[in-house]
Short mmCIF file of C-alpha atoms in Angstrom, two decimals:
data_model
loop_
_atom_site.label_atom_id
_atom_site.label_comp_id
_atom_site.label_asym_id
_atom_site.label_seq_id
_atom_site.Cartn_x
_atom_site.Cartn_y
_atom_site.Cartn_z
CA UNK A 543 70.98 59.76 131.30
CA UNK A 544 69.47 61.49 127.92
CA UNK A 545 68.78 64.71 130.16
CA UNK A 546 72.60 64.78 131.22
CA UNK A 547 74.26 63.83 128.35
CA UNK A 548 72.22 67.17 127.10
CA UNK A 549 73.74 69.40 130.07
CA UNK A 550 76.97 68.10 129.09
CA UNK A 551 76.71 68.94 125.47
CA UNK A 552 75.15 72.60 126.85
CA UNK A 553 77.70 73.41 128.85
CA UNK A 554 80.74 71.96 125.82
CA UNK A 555 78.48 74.69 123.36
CA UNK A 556 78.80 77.80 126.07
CA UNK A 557 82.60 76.90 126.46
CA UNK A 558 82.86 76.62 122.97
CA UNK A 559 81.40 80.00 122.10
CA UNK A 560 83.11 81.61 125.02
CA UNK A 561 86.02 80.42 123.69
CA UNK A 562 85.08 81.60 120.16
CA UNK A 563 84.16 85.20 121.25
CA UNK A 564 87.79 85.09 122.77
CA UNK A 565 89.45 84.85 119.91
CA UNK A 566 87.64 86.80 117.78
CA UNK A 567 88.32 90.05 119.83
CA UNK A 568 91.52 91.33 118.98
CA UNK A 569 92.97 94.62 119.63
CA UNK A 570 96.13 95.58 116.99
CA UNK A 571 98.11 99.04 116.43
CA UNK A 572 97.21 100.70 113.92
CA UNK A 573 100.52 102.33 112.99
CA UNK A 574 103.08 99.73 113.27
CA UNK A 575 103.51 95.84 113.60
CA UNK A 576 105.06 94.84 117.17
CA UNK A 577 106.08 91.64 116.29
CA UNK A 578 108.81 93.29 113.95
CA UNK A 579 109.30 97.29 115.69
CA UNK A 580 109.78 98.39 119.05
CA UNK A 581 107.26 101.43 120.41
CA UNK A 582 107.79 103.86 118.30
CA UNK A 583 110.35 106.84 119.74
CA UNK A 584 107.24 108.97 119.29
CA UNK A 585 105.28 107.59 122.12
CA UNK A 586 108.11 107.46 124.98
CA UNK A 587 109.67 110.32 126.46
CA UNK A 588 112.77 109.91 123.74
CA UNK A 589 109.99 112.01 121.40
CA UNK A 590 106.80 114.00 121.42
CA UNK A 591 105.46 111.14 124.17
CA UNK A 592 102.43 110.52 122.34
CA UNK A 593 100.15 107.90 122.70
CA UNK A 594 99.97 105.31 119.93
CA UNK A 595 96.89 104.82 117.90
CA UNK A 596 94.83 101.99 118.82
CA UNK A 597 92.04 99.67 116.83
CA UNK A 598 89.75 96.88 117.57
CA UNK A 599 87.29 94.78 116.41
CA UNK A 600 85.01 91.45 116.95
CA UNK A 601 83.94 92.67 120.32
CA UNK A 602 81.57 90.22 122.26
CA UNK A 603 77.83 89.89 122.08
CA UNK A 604 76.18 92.03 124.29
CA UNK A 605 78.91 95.03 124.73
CA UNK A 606 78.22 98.01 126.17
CA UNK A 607 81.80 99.54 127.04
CA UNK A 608 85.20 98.99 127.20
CA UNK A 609 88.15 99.65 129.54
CA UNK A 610 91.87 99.89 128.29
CA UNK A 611 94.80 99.19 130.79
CA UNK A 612 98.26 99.53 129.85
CA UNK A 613 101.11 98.77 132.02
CA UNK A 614 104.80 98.12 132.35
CA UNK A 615 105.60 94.21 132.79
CA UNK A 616 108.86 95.43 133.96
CA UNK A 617 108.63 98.14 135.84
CA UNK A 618 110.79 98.36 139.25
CA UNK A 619 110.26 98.37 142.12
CA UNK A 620 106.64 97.42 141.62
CA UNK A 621 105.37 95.26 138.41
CA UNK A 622 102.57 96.18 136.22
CA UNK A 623 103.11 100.29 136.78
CA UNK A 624 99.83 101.48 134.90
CA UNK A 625 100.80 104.46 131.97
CA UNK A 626 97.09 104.86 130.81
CA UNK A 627 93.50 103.64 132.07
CA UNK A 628 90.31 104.45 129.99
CA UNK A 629 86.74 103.61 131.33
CA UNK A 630 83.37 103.67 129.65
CA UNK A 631 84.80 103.65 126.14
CA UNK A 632 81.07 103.55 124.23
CA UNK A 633 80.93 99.60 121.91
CA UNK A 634 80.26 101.90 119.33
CA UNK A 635 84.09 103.09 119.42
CA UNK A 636 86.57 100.69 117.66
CA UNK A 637 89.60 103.47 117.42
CA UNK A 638 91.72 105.63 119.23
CA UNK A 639 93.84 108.29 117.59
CA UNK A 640 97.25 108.76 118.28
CA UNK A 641 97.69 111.27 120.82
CA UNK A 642 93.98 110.88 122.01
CA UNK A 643 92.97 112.70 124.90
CA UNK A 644 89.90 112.90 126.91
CA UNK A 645 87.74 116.01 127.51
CA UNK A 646 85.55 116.93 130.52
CA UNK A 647 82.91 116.96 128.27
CA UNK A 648 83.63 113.05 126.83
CA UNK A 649 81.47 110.34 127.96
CA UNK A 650 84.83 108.22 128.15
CA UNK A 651 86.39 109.03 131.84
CA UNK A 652 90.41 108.41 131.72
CA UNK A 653 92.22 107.33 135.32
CA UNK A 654 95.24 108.10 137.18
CA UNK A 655 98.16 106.81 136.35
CA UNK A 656 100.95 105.23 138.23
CA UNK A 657 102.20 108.57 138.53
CA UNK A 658 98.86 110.10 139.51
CA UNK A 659 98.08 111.69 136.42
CA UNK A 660 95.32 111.73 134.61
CA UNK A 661 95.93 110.35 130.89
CA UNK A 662 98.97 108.66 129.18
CA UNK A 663 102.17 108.77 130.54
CA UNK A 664 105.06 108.04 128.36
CA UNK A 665 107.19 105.05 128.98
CA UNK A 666 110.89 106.23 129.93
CA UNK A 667 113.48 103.95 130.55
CA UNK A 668 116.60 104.97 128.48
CA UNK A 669 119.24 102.55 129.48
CA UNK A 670 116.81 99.19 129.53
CA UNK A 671 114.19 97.30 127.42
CA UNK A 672 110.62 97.21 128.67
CA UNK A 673 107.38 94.93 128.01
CA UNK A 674 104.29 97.32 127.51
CA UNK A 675 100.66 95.44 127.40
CA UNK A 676 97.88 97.07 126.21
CA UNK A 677 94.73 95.13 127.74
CA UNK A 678 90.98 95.75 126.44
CA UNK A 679 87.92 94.43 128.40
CA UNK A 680 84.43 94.04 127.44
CA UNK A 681 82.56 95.29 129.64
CA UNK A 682 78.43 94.57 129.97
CA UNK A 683 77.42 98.22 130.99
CA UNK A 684 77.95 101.24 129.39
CA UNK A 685 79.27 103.07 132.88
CA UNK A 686 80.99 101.68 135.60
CA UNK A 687 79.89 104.69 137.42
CA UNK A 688 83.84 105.76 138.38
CA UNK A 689 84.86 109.52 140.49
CA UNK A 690 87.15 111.52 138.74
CA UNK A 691 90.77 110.71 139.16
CA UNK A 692 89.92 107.20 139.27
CA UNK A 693 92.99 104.75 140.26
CA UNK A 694 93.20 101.53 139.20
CA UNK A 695 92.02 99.61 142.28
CA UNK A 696 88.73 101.78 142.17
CA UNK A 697 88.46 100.39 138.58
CA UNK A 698 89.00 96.77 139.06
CA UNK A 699 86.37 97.05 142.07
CA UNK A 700 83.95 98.28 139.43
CA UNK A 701 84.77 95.47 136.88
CA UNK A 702 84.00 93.12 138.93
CA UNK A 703 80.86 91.34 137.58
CA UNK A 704 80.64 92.89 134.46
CA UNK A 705 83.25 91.65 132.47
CA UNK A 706 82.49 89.67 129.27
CA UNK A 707 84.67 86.43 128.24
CA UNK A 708 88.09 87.16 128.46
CA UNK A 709 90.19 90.10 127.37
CA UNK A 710 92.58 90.92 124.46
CA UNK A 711 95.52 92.16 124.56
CA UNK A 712 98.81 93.36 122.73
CA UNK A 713 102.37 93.36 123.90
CA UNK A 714 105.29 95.37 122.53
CA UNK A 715 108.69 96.24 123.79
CA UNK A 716 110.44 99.58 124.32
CA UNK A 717 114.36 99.79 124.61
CA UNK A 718 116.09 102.90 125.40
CA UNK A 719 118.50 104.92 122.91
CA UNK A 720 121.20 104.04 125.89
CA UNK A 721 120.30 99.87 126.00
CA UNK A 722 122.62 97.19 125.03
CA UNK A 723 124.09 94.42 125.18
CA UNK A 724 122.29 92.27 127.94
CA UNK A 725 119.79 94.52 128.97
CA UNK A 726 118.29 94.61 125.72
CA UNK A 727 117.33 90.70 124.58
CA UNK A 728 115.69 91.51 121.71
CA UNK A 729 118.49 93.17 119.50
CA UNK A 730 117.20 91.54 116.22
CA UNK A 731 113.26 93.72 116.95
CA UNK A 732 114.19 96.83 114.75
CA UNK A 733 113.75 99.96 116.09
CA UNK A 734 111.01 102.03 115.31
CA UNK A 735 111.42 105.77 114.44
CA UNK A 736 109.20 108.56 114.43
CA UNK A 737 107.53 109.55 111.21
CA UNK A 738 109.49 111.89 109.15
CA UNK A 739 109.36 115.36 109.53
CA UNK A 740 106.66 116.94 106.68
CA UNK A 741 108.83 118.04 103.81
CA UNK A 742 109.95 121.25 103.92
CA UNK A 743 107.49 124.10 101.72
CA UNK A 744 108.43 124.55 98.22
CA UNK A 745 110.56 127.45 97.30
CA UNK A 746 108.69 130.80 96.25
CA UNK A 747 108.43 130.95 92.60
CA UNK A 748 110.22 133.92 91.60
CA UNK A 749 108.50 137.05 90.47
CA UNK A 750 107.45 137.37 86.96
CA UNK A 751 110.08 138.60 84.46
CA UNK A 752 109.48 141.96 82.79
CA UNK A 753 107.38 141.97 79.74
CA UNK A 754 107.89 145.33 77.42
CA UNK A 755 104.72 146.60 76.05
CA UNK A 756 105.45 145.15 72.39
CA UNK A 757 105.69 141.86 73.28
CA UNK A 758 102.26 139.77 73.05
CA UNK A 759 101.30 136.74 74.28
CA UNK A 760 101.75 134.70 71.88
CA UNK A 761 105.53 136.21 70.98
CA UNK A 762 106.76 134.90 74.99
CA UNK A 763 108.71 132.47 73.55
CA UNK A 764 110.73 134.52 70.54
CA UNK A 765 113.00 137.72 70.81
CA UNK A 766 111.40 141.14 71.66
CA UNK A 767 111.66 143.06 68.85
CA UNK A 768 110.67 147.15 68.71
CA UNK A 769 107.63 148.10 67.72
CA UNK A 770 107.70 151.53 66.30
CA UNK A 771 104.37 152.69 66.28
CA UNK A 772 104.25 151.49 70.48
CA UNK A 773 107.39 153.15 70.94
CA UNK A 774 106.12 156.80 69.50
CA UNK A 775 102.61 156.24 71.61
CA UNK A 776 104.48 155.45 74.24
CA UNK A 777 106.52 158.83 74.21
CA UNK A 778 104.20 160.48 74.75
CA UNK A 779 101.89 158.29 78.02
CA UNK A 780 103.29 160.56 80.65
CA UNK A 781 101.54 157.60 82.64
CA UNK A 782 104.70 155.81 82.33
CA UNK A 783 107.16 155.01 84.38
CA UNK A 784 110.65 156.39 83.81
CA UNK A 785 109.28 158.59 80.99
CA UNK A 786 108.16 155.97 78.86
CA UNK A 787 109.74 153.49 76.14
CA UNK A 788 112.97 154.98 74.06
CA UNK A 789 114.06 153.77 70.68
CA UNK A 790 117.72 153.83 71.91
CA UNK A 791 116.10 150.85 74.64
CA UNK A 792 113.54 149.63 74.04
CA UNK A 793 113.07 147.85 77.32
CA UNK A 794 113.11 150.86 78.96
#
């Protein structure tokens, strides 16, 4: 009985630390809040079609990678059409940039999307609102060993067995500049634009005023007044230009 009651109270702890890693990991955007904004018009195909920065933390015990999913809830005629799949992300990584893209040269491989394209693809639907969910597994190996081009059935083949506790995930809406009424629930979610442009270069200071020979630094501020003995010396500098300094003008 004492043996059992001990499996029992095993078995509570593992759930209870499974369940504890689960809610630990959290993945959040790091630009905006999507409980109170839509997807920025930055990231669809309304603006530069960007991908959104990303950051996580509290990843499980014993993490080697990660693999991002993110896909359309309501996407027609098929559910769940994927815009971005990332693979092999090292533990060490806890950020994405916006507009991050992946090199040949990058140990993180990025998938096909539902389009067949490698990388992000930006959500598009200008006369309805959208559910986007951006998933994040742990994953127990550093490579899931994927070919290039990857889909996302050749990537859920490769999760299998390797994926820690359960995964978090973030959901935010996207409604088109031509949604409204009914086909946009959410009318009280405020719309999220793009950063403003960077303010415009100040203008050129203009050139620096004319200072006559008699004037001195320290005199800037009061009247020029003719200097005589500069004037006659002045006369006769051949070096300057328009004949010199008159006594008629002396600015001259």
């Amino acid at each position: 009985r004492v043996h059992g009651e001990n499996d029992r109270e095993h078995l509570m702890l593992q759930a209870l630390l499974v369940l504890l890693s689960a809610q630990s990991f959290r993945i959040h955007f790091a630009d905006f809040d999507p409980k109170e904004y839509s997807l920025p018009t930055e990231h669809t195909c309304e603006g530069a079609g960007t991908s959104p920065a990303l950051t996580w933390e509290r990843a499980p015990n014993n993490t080697k990678s990660f693999v991002l999913m993110v896909m359309d809830q309501q996407s027609v005629p098929f559910r769940g059409f994927v815009h971005w799949i990332l693979a092999d992300i090292p533990s060490g990584v806890h950020f994405l940039p916006r507009g991050f893209s992946v090199s040949p040269a990058d140990v993180i491989k990025e998938g096909a999307n539902g389009h067949f394209l490698p990388g992000w693809f930006a959500p598009c639907n200008p006369a309805s609102q959208h559910t986007y969910v951006f998933r994040l597994f742990a994953m127990d190996v550093a490579s899931l060993s994927l070919p290039k081009n990857f889909r996302q059935p050749n990537l859920l083949r490769a999760m299998r067995r390797h994926v820690i506790g359960s995964p978090t995930e973030i959901t935010v809406v996207y409604a088109g500049k031509k949604c409204s009424g009914g086909d946009c629930p959410h009318p009280q979610q405020k719309r999220a634009a793009p950063p403003p442009p960077p303010s415009a270069s100040p203008a050129p200071s203009p050139p620096p005023a004319f200072v006559p020979v008699t004037t001195t630094i320290s005199a800037l501020d009061k009247p020029a007044r003719p200097d005589a003995a500069a004037i006659a010396a002045a006369a006769k500098d051949k070096t300057m230009v328009g004949g010199g300094l008159s006594v008629k003008n002396p600015s001259h």
